[in-house]
Amino acid sequence: MADTRFVVDYPPLKRHREELREQRRLRGRRLMVAVPAAVLSVAAAAAWSAPLAVMLAGVAAIVVFFLALPGSSSVDPGHLAGVEGEAAVLERLKSLPDDYLILNRVRLPDETLTNGQRELDFIVAGPTGLWVVEVKNTPGHLQVMPGRKHWPLARRAGCGSRPNWNAMANPVPQARAQVEALERWLLINGIEARARGVIVMAHPEIAITDARAAEMPVLVRDQLAEHLQAEPPRTLAPAALQRLGELRPA
């Protein structure tokens, strides 16, 4: 198992799961009261009038149906989707050998940005070198088109529906900027190290066409660990690993 000492939790995902768990508990308690009450009411009504019992049964069924509906959380759906993708990729990265170090949710100092920080989904350091992993959690059929600002993305709205053509921003410039920022930060701190980027499409319902044509690797989540291990060895200075530990999110 990979070295995860610098891995931190995802608070939005944790809050989402806690809220859903609490809603399940409350829903179970409501149903424990509502279902017996509905049965008793219908049975009592049946003793007086069959039509009344049928009407009450219909009303009770509607009430129970709405009480049984799953709830939602206060976490923004768009933000939650991104976090869920990162959490899924983290599980794959954990399968790496123990000589691979993982950092997630990295806030990298970057003076070229107005806020002074650049967010990186993952940094992985190991026998094959230094990696920056950018995660996208978008479903559909993605076509890689090198050099284009956007890549075509086909999605289906539902079972049997025709695909809707959309597009996602080309993630290569973003990932490349992250790689350059990490190398620059290390150099400022007296360490010269080359990093490489990899883009991971984390959604389980994703297909990629022409992935090999991309300027950097574009993978599905189950390909990531194997890809990182298959690359030629690159030696990292111990000082680089020590510096990376300083990037641990607060």
Tab-separated table of N, CA and C in Angstrom, residues 64-231:
chain	number	residue	atom	x	y	z
A	64	VAL	N	-46.606	7.423	2.550
A	64	VAL	CA	-45.468	6.535	2.799
A	64	VAL	C	-44.427	6.669	1.692
A	65	PHE	N	-44.910	6.826	0.464
A	65	PHE	CA	-43.983	6.987	-0.667
A	65	PHE	C	-43.083	8.201	-0.464
A	66	PHE	N	-43.674	9.332	-0.106
A	66	PHE	CA	-42.874	10.545	0.068
A	66	PHE	C	-41.984	10.462	1.307
A	67	LEU	N	-42.454	9.784	2.348
A	67	LEU	CA	-41.611	9.612	3.528
A	67	LEU	C	-40.402	8.731	3.235
A	68	ALA	N	-40.550	7.820	2.270
A	68	ALA	CA	-39.466	6.885	1.951
A	68	ALA	C	-38.459	7.447	0.958
A	69	LEU	N	-38.752	8.604	0.376
A	69	LEU	CA	-37.827	9.171	-0.603
A	69	LEU	C	-36.495	9.520	0.050
A	70	PRO	N	-35.380	9.239	-0.641
A	70	PRO	CA	-34.071	9.605	-0.081
A	70	PRO	C	-33.904	11.115	-0.045
A	71	GLY	N	-33.186	11.589	0.929
A	71	GLY	CA	-32.960	13.021	1.062
A	71	GLY	C	-31.742	13.472	0.277
A	72	SER	N	-31.421	14.724	0.410
A	72	SER	CA	-30.242	15.294	-0.232
A	72	SER	C	-29.395	15.971	0.830
A	73	SER	N	-28.200	16.374	0.428
A	73	SER	CA	-27.312	17.025	1.385
A	73	SER	C	-27.158	18.497	1.035
A	74	SER	N	-26.511	19.223	1.919
A	74	SER	CA	-26.303	20.657	1.718
A	74	SER	C	-25.085	20.953	0.853
A	75	VAL	N	-24.357	19.914	0.454
A	75	VAL	CA	-23.150	20.108	-0.347
A	75	VAL	C	-23.541	20.404	-1.793
A	76	ASP	N	-22.907	21.404	-2.382
A	76	ASP	CA	-23.176	21.759	-3.772
A	76	ASP	C	-22.918	20.554	-4.679
A	77	PRO	N	-23.883	20.182	-5.536
A	77	PRO	CA	-23.721	18.984	-6.376
A	77	PRO	C	-22.489	19.027	-7.271
A	78	GLY	N	-22.198	20.192	-7.834
A	78	GLY	CA	-21.025	20.292	-8.695
A	78	GLY	C	-19.736	20.061	-7.931
A	79	HIS	N	-19.652	20.669	-6.753
A	79	HIS	CA	-18.460	20.483	-5.918
A	79	HIS	C	-18.361	19.041	-5.439
A	80	LEU	N	-19.513	18.460	-5.096
A	80	LEU	CA	-19.529	17.078	-4.621
A	80	LEU	C	-19.039	16.121	-5.701
A	81	ALA	N	-19.439	16.358	-6.949
A	81	ALA	CA	-19.007	15.485	-8.045
A	81	ALA	C	-17.488	15.493	-8.177
A	82	GLY	N	-16.887	16.673	-8.071
A	82	GLY	CA	-15.436	16.750	-8.158
A	82	GLY	C	-14.750	16.017	-7.026
A	83	VAL	N	-15.277	16.182	-5.821
A	83	VAL	CA	-14.683	15.530	-4.651
A	83	VAL	C	-14.838	14.013	-4.743
A	84	GLU	N	-15.993	13.554	-5.206
A	84	GLU	CA	-16.199	12.109	-5.348
A	84	GLU	C	-15.219	11.518	-6.361
A	85	GLY	N	-14.941	12.263	-7.423
A	85	GLY	CA	-13.960	11.791	-8.394
A	85	GLY	C	-12.578	11.676	-7.787
A	86	GLU	N	-12.185	12.673	-7.006
A	86	GLU	CA	-10.873	12.628	-6.363
A	86	GLU	C	-10.790	11.485	-5.360
A	87	ALA	N	-11.867	11.258	-4.618
A	87	ALA	CA	-11.867	10.162	-3.647
A	87	ALA	C	-11.733	8.814	-4.348
A	88	ALA	N	-12.379	8.662	-5.505
A	88	ALA	CA	-12.270	7.408	-6.257
A	88	ALA	C	-10.850	7.200	-6.771
A	89	VAL	N	-10.221	8.268	-7.234
A	89	VAL	CA	-8.840	8.162	-7.714
A	89	VAL	C	-7.894	7.849	-6.556
A	90	LEU	N	-8.149	8.441	-5.403
A	90	LEU	CA	-7.312	8.169	-4.234
A	90	LEU	C	-7.313	6.685	-3.893
A	91	GLU	N	-8.465	6.045	-3.986
A	91	GLU	CA	-8.527	4.611	-3.695
A	91	GLU	C	-7.643	3.822	-4.654
A	92	ARG	N	-7.563	4.244	-5.907
A	92	ARG	CA	-6.684	3.556	-6.867
A	92	ARG	C	-5.220	3.826	-6.549
A	93	LEU	N	-4.915	5.046	-6.151
A	93	LEU	CA	-3.525	5.378	-5.835
A	93	LEU	C	-3.029	4.623	-4.605
A	94	LYS	N	-3.914	4.336	-3.693
A	94	LYS	CA	-3.509	3.605	-2.490
A	94	LYS	C	-2.979	2.212	-2.810
A	95	SER	N	-3.322	1.691	-3.983
A	95	SER	CA	-2.856	0.354	-4.360
A	95	SER	C	-1.398	0.347	-4.812
A	96	LEU	N	-0.787	1.524	-4.963
A	96	LEU	CA	0.624	1.591	-5.335
A	96	LEU	C	1.493	0.997	-4.228
A	97	PRO	N	2.693	0.551	-4.550
A	97	PRO	CA	3.601	0.033	-3.514
A	97	PRO	C	3.948	1.103	-2.482
A	98	ASP	N	4.520	0.663	-1.376
A	98	ASP	CA	4.765	1.577	-0.260
A	98	ASP	C	5.903	2.561	-0.501
A	99	ASP	N	6.616	2.444	-1.628
A	99	ASP	CA	7.649	3.432	-1.925
A	99	ASP	C	7.112	4.578	-2.785
A	100	TYR	N	5.794	4.669	-2.892
A	100	TYR	CA	5.144	5.805	-3.543
A	100	TYR	C	4.479	6.667	-2.471
A	101	LEU	N	4.761	7.958	-2.514
A	101	LEU	CA	4.204	8.912	-1.555
A	101	LEU	C	3.072	9.690	-2.228
A	102	ILE	N	1.943	9.820	-1.527
A	102	ILE	CA	0.769	10.502	-2.079
A	102	ILE	C	0.444	11.735	-1.245
A	103	LEU	N	0.201	12.837	-1.924
A	103	LEU	CA	-0.356	14.036	-1.304
A	103	LEU	C	-1.618	14.403	-2.075
A	104	ASN	N	-2.665	14.737	-1.377
A	104	ASN	CA	-3.903	15.153	-2.033
A	104	ASN	C	-4.315	16.534	-1.529
A	105	ARG	N	-5.211	17.172	-2.276
A	105	ARG	CA	-5.723	18.501	-1.911
A	105	ARG	C	-4.570	19.451	-1.589
A	106	VAL	N	-3.645	19.560	-2.508
A	106	VAL	CA	-2.436	20.353	-2.280
A	106	VAL	C	-2.687	21.811	-2.670
A	107	ARG	N	-2.336	22.710	-1.779
A	107	ARG	CA	-2.351	24.145	-2.080
A	107	ARG	C	-0.901	24.592	-2.253
A	108	LEU	N	-0.537	24.762	-3.496
A	108	LEU	CA	0.852	25.054	-3.841
A	108	LEU	C	1.062	26.564	-3.943
A	109	PRO	N	2.011	27.120	-3.204
A	109	PRO	CA	2.299	28.552	-3.352
A	109	PRO	C	2.687	28.880	-4.793
A	110	ASP	N	2.055	29.900	-5.352
A	110	ASP	CA	2.320	30.275	-6.741
A	110	ASP	C	2.109	31.780	-6.885
A	111	GLU	N	3.206	32.506	-6.990
A	111	GLU	CA	3.137	33.965	-7.058
A	111	GLU	C	2.604	34.466	-8.392
A	112	THR	N	2.459	33.586	-9.371
A	112	THR	CA	1.929	34.025	-10.666
A	112	THR	C	0.414	34.187	-10.634
A	113	LEU	N	-0.240	33.692	-9.585
A	113	LEU	CA	-1.687	33.814	-9.452
A	113	LEU	C	-2.032	34.915	-8.460
A	114	THR	N	-3.173	35.544	-8.664
A	114	THR	CA	-3.560	36.671	-7.811
A	114	THR	C	-3.797	36.247	-6.368
A	115	ASN	N	-4.299	35.021	-6.165
A	115	ASN	CA	-4.539	34.563	-4.793
A	115	ASN	C	-3.310	33.918	-4.166
A	116	GLY	N	-2.229	33.775	-4.951
A	116	GLY	CA	-0.976	33.260	-4.416
A	116	GLY	C	-0.913	31.765	-4.228
A	117	GLN	N	-1.944	31.043	-4.674
A	117	GLN	CA	-1.968	29.592	-4.496
A	117	GLN	C	-2.540	28.907	-5.729
A	118	ARG	N	-2.071	27.706	-5.956
A	118	ARG	CA	-2.613	26.875	-7.031
A	118	ARG	C	-3.025	25.534	-6.427
A	119	GLU	N	-4.213	25.077	-6.769
A	119	GLU	CA	-4.717	23.824	-6.206
A	119	GLU	C	-4.353	22.646	-7.108
A	120	LEU	N	-3.780	21.627	-6.501
A	120	LEU	CA	-3.437	20.394	-7.201
A	120	LEU	C	-4.224	19.252	-6.568
A	121	ASP	N	-4.817	18.413	-7.402
A	121	ASP	CA	-5.589	17.291	-6.866
A	121	ASP	C	-4.680	16.283	-6.174
A	122	PHE	N	-3.583	15.905	-6.851
A	122	PHE	CA	-2.650	14.934	-6.272
A	122	PHE	C	-1.228	15.224	-6.726
A	123	ILE	N	-0.297	14.968	-5.823
A	123	ILE	CA	1.116	14.841	-6.164
A	123	ILE	C	1.529	13.432	-5.746
A	124	VAL	N	2.176	12.725	-6.649
A	124	VAL	CA	2.654	11.373	-6.357
A	124	VAL	C	4.157	11.342	-6.614
A	125	ALA	N	4.908	10.871	-5.637
A	125	ALA	CA	6.359	10.749	-5.769
A	125	ALA	C	6.751	9.303	-5.507
A	126	GLY	N	7.568	8.753	-6.408
A	126	GLY	CA	7.960	7.360	-6.245
A	126	GLY	C	9.116	6.988	-7.142
A	127	PRO	N	9.344	5.704	-7.329
A	127	PRO	CA	10.476	5.243	-8.139
A	127	PRO	C	10.454	5.730	-9.582
A	128	THR	N	9.276	6.048	-10.108
A	128	THR	CA	9.210	6.532	-11.494
A	128	THR	C	9.195	8.054	-11.567
A	129	GLY	N	9.454	8.719	-10.441
A	129	GLY	CA	9.580	10.165	-10.470
A	129	GLY	C	8.449	10.894	-9.780
A	130	LEU	N	8.250	12.119	-10.229
A	130	LEU	CA	7.303	13.043	-9.612
A	130	LEU	C	6.141	13.284	-10.566
A	131	TRP	N	4.920	13.122	-10.047
A	131	TRP	CA	3.726	13.209	-10.885
A	131	TRP	C	2.727	14.198	-10.297
A	132	VAL	N	2.078	14.926	-11.181
A	132	VAL	CA	0.933	15.760	-10.817
A	132	VAL	C	-0.295	15.149	-11.489
A	133	VAL	N	-1.290	14.809	-10.689
A	133	VAL	CA	-2.485	14.137	-11.201
A	133	VAL	C	-3.662	15.104	-11.143
A	134	GLU	N	-4.217	15.395	-12.297
A	134	GLU	CA	-5.400	16.254	-12.400
A	134	GLU	C	-6.613	15.373	-12.668
A	135	VAL	N	-7.658	15.530	-11.849
A	135	VAL	CA	-8.829	14.660	-11.913
A	135	VAL	C	-10.018	15.415	-12.491
A	136	LYS	N	-10.703	14.779	-13.426
A	136	LYS	CA	-11.963	15.283	-13.963
A	136	LYS	C	-13.011	14.189	-13.781
A	137	ASN	N	-14.179	14.571	-13.290
A	137	ASN	CA	-15.218	13.572	-12.993
A	137	ASN	C	-16.444	13.824	-13.862
A	138	THR	N	-16.256	13.678	-15.164
A	138	THR	CA	-17.312	13.954	-16.134
A	138	THR	C	-17.695	12.667	-16.862
A	139	PRO	N	-18.992	12.329	-16.938
A	139	PRO	CA	-19.401	11.134	-17.680
A	139	PRO	C	-19.563	11.435	-19.166
A	140	GLY	N	-19.587	10.388	-19.961
A	140	GLY	CA	-19.841	10.550	-21.387
A	140	GLY	C	-18.755	9.923	-22.236
A	141	HIS	N	-18.803	10.246	-23.517
A	141	HIS	CA	-17.805	9.767	-24.479
A	141	HIS	C	-16.968	10.969	-24.898
A	142	LEU	N	-15.713	10.962	-24.479
A	142	LEU	CA	-14.820	12.095	-24.687
A	142	LEU	C	-13.879	11.821	-25.850
A	143	GLN	N	-13.732	12.812	-26.716
A	143	GLN	CA	-12.769	12.708	-27.810
A	143	GLN	C	-11.630	13.685	-27.566
A	144	VAL	N	-10.428	13.157	-27.486
A	144	VAL	CA	-9.246	13.988	-27.284
A	144	VAL	C	-8.870	14.655	-28.604
A	145	MET	N	-8.726	15.967	-28.563
A	145	MET	CA	-8.347	16.724	-29.755
A	145	MET	C	-7.200	17.659	-29.378
A	146	PRO	N	-5.961	17.219	-29.575
A	146	PRO	CA	-4.795	18.015	-29.171
A	146	PRO	C	-4.809	19.412	-29.786
A	147	GLY	N	-4.453	20.382	-28.964
A	147	GLY	CA	-4.358	21.749	-29.445
A	147	GLY	C	-5.663	22.514	-29.451
A	148	ARG	N	-6.782	21.831	-29.292
A	148	ARG	CA	-8.079	22.511	-29.268
A	148	ARG	C	-8.386	23.020	-27.858
A	149	LYS	N	-9.125	24.121	-27.782
A	149	LYS	CA	-9.505	24.659	-26.476
A	149	LYS	C	-10.531	23.773	-25.778
A	150	HIS	N	-11.334	23.076	-26.573
A	150	HIS	CA	-12.362	22.207	-26.005
A	150	HIS	C	-12.325	20.847	-26.690
A	151	TRP	N	-12.689	19.817	-25.923
A	151	TRP	CA	-12.778	18.464	-26.449
A	151	TRP	C	-14.245	18.058	-26.516
A	152	PRO	N	-14.687	17.487	-27.641
A	152	PRO	CA	-16.090	17.059	-27.755
A	152	PRO	C	-16.439	16.000	-26.713
A	153	LEU	N	-17.651	16.116	-26.189
A	153	LEU	CA	-18.123	15.193	-25.154
A	153	LEU	C	-19.576	14.852	-25.443
A	154	ALA	N	-19.853	13.574	-25.653
A	154	ALA	CA	-21.219	13.119	-25.918
A	154	ALA	C	-21.790	12.493	-24.657
A	155	ARG	N	-23.016	12.895	-24.323
A	155	ARG	CA	-23.693	12.347	-23.150
A	155	ARG	C	-25.087	11.882	-23.534
A	156	ARG	N	-25.575	10.896	-22.792
A	156	ARG	CA	-26.959	10.454	-22.950
A	156	ARG	C	-27.762	10.925	-21.749
A	157	ALA	N	-28.920	11.510	-22.032
A	157	ALA	CA	-29.756	12.024	-20.944
A	157	ALA	C	-30.460	10.903	-20.195
A	158	GLY	N	-30.702	9.773	-20.851
A	158	GLY	CA	-31.394	8.664	-20.204
A	158	GLY	C	-31.333	7.426	-21.070
A	159	CYS	N	-31.906	6.349	-20.577
A	159	CYS	CA	-31.873	5.078	-21.299
A	159	CYS	C	-32.596	5.213	-22.637
A	160	GLY	N	-31.918	4.851	-23.717
A	160	GLY	CA	-32.527	4.892	-25.032
A	160	GLY	C	-32.535	6.251	-25.684
A	161	SER	N	-32.077	7.275	-24.983
A	161	SER	CA	-32.095	8.620	-25.552
A	161	SER	C	-30.920	8.807	-26.503
A	162	ARG	N	-31.039	9.788	-27.366
A	162	ARG	CA	-29.958	10.105	-28.287
A	162	ARG	C	-28.885	10.902	-27.557
A	163	PRO	N	-27.620	10.746	-27.935
A	163	PRO	CA	-26.558	11.486	-27.244
A	163	PRO	C	-26.646	12.983	-27.507
A	164	ASN	N	-26.341	13.746	-26.475
A	164	ASN	CA	-26.254	15.195	-26.592
A	164	ASN	C	-24.784	15.579	-26.673
A	165	TRP	N	-24.436	16.318	-27.709
A	165	TRP	CA	-23.049	16.718	-27.873
A	165	TRP	C	-22.766	17.973	-27.069
A	166	ASN	N	-21.725	17.893	-26.298
A	166	ASN	CA	-21.300	19.021	-25.486
A	166	ASN	C	-19.786	19.121	-25.627
A	167	ALA	N	-19.148	19.788	-24.715
A	167	ALA	CA	-17.690	19.896	-24.760
A	167	ALA	C	-17.168	20.168	-23.361
A	168	MET	N	-15.946	19.755	-23.115
A	168	MET	CA	-15.268	20.111	-21.874
A	168	MET	C	-13.974	20.835	-22.230
A	169	ALA	N	-13.581	21.743	-21.368
A	169	ALA	CA	-12.347	22.488	-21.608
A	169	ALA	C	-11.164	21.532	-21.657
A	170	ASN	N	-10.282	21.759	-22.592
A	170	ASN	CA	-9.069	20.956	-22.695
A	170	ASN	C	-8.298	21.057	-21.372
A	171	PRO	N	-8.131	19.941	-20.644
A	171	PRO	CA	-7.478	20.011	-19.331
A	171	PRO	C	-5.959	20.045	-19.390
A	172	VAL	N	-5.380	19.870	-20.573
A	172	VAL	CA	-3.921	19.811	-20.675
A	172	VAL	C	-3.256	21.114	-20.234
A	173	PRO	N	-3.710	22.299	-20.685
A	173	PRO	CA	-3.060	23.532	-20.211
A	173	PRO	C	-3.098	23.677	-18.692
A	174	GLN	N	-4.205	23.301	-18.075
A	174	GLN	CA	-4.302	23.381	-16.617
A	174	GLN	C	-3.296	22.452	-15.954
A	175	ALA	N	-3.236	21.209	-16.429
A	175	ALA	CA	-2.297	20.249	-15.847
A	175	ALA	C	-0.853	20.672	-16.091
A	176	ARG	N	-0.573	21.203	-17.279
A	176	ARG	CA	0.787	21.650	-17.581
A	176	ARG	C	1.192	22.805	-16.664
A	177	ALA	N	0.265	23.729	-16.413
A	177	ALA	CA	0.557	24.846	-15.514
A	177	ALA	C	0.832	24.349	-14.096
A	178	GLN	N	0.139	23.303	-13.684
A	178	GLN	CA	0.371	22.734	-12.357
A	178	GLN	C	1.758	22.106	-12.268
A	179	VAL	N	2.149	21.400	-13.310
A	179	VAL	CA	3.487	20.791	-13.341
A	179	VAL	C	4.558	21.874	-13.262
A	180	GLU	N	4.400	22.913	-14.058
A	180	GLU	CA	5.383	23.999	-14.065
A	180	GLU	C	5.433	24.706	-12.718
A	181	ALA	N	4.279	24.875	-12.085
A	181	ALA	CA	4.243	25.534	-10.778
A	181	ALA	C	4.960	24.700	-9.721
A	182	LEU	N	4.785	23.385	-9.769
A	182	LEU	CA	5.464	22.517	-8.802
A	182	LEU	C	6.969	22.550	-9.018
A	183	GLU	N	7.407	22.463	-10.266
A	183	GLU	CA	8.842	22.524	-10.546
A	183	GLU	C	9.425	23.868	-10.104
A	184	ARG	N	8.675	24.933	-10.339
A	184	ARG	CA	9.143	26.271	-9.958
A	184	ARG	C	9.243	26.398	-8.436
A	185	TRP	N	8.260	25.868	-7.727
A	185	TRP	CA	8.278	25.938	-6.264
A	185	TRP	C	9.459	25.152	-5.697
A	186	LEU	N	9.706	23.979	-6.251
A	186	LEU	CA	10.851	23.192	-5.792
A	186	LEU	C	12.160	23.914	-6.076
A	187	LEU	N	12.260	24.535	-7.253
A	187	LEU	CA	13.492	25.238	-7.619
A	187	LEU	C	13.728	26.427	-6.693
A	188	ILE	N	12.668	27.147	-6.349
A	188	ILE	CA	12.790	28.264	-5.407
A	188	ILE	C	13.333	27.777	-4.066
A	189	ASN	N	12.980	26.543	-3.733
A	189	ASN	CA	13.432	25.959	-2.470
A	189	ASN	C	14.727	25.158	-2.629
A	190	GLY	N	15.432	25.403	-3.736
A	190	GLY	CA	16.762	24.829	-3.906
A	190	GLY	C	16.799	23.411	-4.424
A	191	ILE	N	15.700	22.934	-5.012
A	191	ILE	CA	15.646	21.552	-5.496
A	191	ILE	C	15.254	21.554	-6.967
A	192	GLU	N	16.080	20.936	-7.776
A	192	GLU	CA	15.767	20.814	-9.197
A	192	GLU	C	15.195	19.425	-9.456
A	193	ALA	N	13.952	19.388	-9.859
A	193	ALA	CA	13.285	18.107	-10.120
A	193	ALA	C	12.287	18.298	-11.247
A	194	ARG	N	12.220	17.315	-12.115
A	194	ARG	CA	11.278	17.346	-13.221
A	194	ARG	C	10.026	16.570	-12.836
A	195	ALA	N	8.881	17.185	-13.083
A	195	ALA	CA	7.605	16.531	-12.802
A	195	ALA	C	6.883	16.247	-14.113
A	196	ARG	N	5.975	15.313	-14.063
A	196	ARG	CA	5.147	14.998	-15.224
A	196	ARG	C	3.681	15.031	-14.820
A	197	GLY	N	2.848	15.362	-15.775
A	197	GLY	CA	1.420	15.441	-15.507
A	197	GLY	C	0.671	14.269	-16.095
A	198	VAL	N	-0.452	13.961	-15.484
A	198	VAL	CA	-1.353	12.940	-16.005
A	198	VAL	C	-2.780	13.371	-15.677
A	199	ILE	N	-3.661	13.201	-16.636
A	199	ILE	CA	-5.068	13.575	-16.475
A	199	ILE	C	-5.880	12.299	-16.318
A	200	VAL	N	-6.719	12.269	-15.291
A	200	VAL	CA	-7.518	11.078	-15.012
A	200	VAL	C	-8.996	11.428	-15.100
A	201	MET	N	-9.706	10.721	-15.952
A	201	MET	CA	-11.157	10.843	-16.037
A	201	MET	C	-11.738	9.836	-15.050
A	202	ALA	N	-12.285	10.348	-13.951
A	202	ALA	CA	-12.609	9.488	-12.813
A	202	ALA	C	-14.002	8.876	-12.857
A	203	HIS	N	-14.892	9.406	-13.679
A	203	HIS	CA	-16.272	8.910	-13.657
A	203	HIS	C	-16.329	7.479	-14.195
A	204	PRO	N	-17.129	6.602	-13.561
A	204	PRO	CA	-17.204	5.213	-14.048
A	204	PRO	C	-17.845	5.092	-15.426
A	205	GLU	N	-18.635	6.097	-15.833
A	205	GLU	CA	-19.303	6.047	-17.136
A	205	GLU	C	-18.613	7.006	-18.105
A	206	ILE	N	-17.362	6.723	-18.386
A	206	ILE	CA	-16.581	7.555	-19.303
A	206	ILE	C	-15.887	6.659	-20.319
A	207	ALA	N	-15.861	7.104	-21.549
A	207	ALA	CA	-15.091	6.441	-22.602
A	207	ALA	C	-14.255	7.512	-23.289
A	208	ILE	N	-13.044	7.144	-23.693
A	208	ILE	CA	-12.118	8.119	-24.270
A	208	ILE	C	-11.672	7.637	-25.643
A	209	THR	N	-11.778	8.523	-26.614
A	209	THR	CA	-11.298	8.244	-27.966
A	209	THR	C	-10.055	9.078	-28.239
A	210	ASP	N	-9.073	8.466	-28.888
A	210	ASP	CA	-7.822	9.140	-29.273
A	210	ASP	C	-7.024	9.618	-28.065
A	211	ALA	N	-7.061	8.865	-26.977
A	211	ALA	CA	-6.311	9.260	-25.784
A	211	ALA	C	-4.810	9.309	-26.057
A	212	ARG	N	-4.326	8.438	-26.918
A	212	ARG	CA	-2.886	8.394	-27.201
A	212	ARG	C	-2.402	9.644	-27.939
A	213	ALA	N	-3.325	10.403	-28.519
A	213	ALA	CA	-2.935	11.599	-29.262
A	213	ALA	C	-2.696	12.800	-28.355
A	214	ALA	N	-3.063	12.707	-27.097
A	214	ALA	CA	-2.949	13.844	-26.181
A	214	ALA	C	-1.493	14.176	-25.882
A	215	GLU	N	-1.261	15.448	-25.510
A	215	GLU	CA	0.093	15.901	-25.200
A	215	GLU	C	0.622	15.307	-23.899
A	216	MET	N	-0.274	14.844	-23.047
A	216	MET	CA	0.121	14.129	-21.834
A	216	MET	C	-0.886	13.009	-21.616
A	217	PRO	N	-0.571	12.013	-20.802
A	217	PRO	CA	-1.469	10.870	-20.643
A	217	PRO	C	-2.864	11.278	-20.170
A	218	VAL	N	-3.871	10.737	-20.833
A	218	VAL	CA	-5.269	10.901	-20.437
A	218	VAL	C	-5.806	9.497	-20.187
A	219	LEU	N	-6.156	9.203	-18.936
A	219	LEU	CA	-6.482	7.845	-18.524
A	219	LEU	C	-7.839	7.787	-17.844
A	220	VAL	N	-8.408	6.588	-17.790
A	220	VAL	CA	-9.517	6.339	-16.879
A	220	VAL	C	-8.904	5.931	-15.542
A	221	ARG	N	-9.705	5.984	-14.500
A	221	ARG	CA	-9.145	5.847	-13.152
A	221	ARG	C	-8.470	4.501	-12.901
A	222	ASP	N	-8.968	3.428	-13.525
A	222	ASP	CA	-8.386	2.111	-13.284
A	222	ASP	C	-7.052	1.909	-13.994
A	223	GLN	N	-6.665	2.841	-14.850
A	223	GLN	CA	-5.378	2.743	-15.543
A	223	GLN	C	-4.255	3.460	-14.800
A	224	LEU	N	-4.600	4.279	-13.827
A	224	LEU	CA	-3.627	5.205	-13.255
A	224	LEU	C	-2.469	4.502	-12.551
A	225	ALA	N	-2.767	3.637	-11.602
A	225	ALA	CA	-1.703	3.006	-10.814
A	225	ALA	C	-0.747	2.225	-11.713
A	226	GLU	N	-1.289	1.498	-12.659
A	226	GLU	CA	-0.438	0.725	-13.570
A	226	GLU	C	0.442	1.646	-14.409
A	227	HIS	N	-0.123	2.762	-14.858
A	227	HIS	CA	0.652	3.699	-15.680
A	227	HIS	C	1.825	4.279	-14.892
A	228	LEU	N	1.589	4.687	-13.662
A	228	LEU	CA	2.654	5.292	-12.864
A	228	LEU	C	3.792	4.307	-12.611
A	229	GLN	N	3.463	3.042	-12.463
A	229	GLN	CA	4.497	2.043	-12.194
A	229	GLN	C	5.224	1.592	-13.457
A	230	ALA	N	4.580	1.736	-14.609
A	230	ALA	CA	5.159	1.223	-15.852
A	230	ALA	C	6.194	2.159	-16.461
A	231	GLU	N	6.228	3.409	-16.023
A	231	GLU	CA	7.170	4.370	-16.595
A	231	GLU	C	8.607	4.051	-16.161
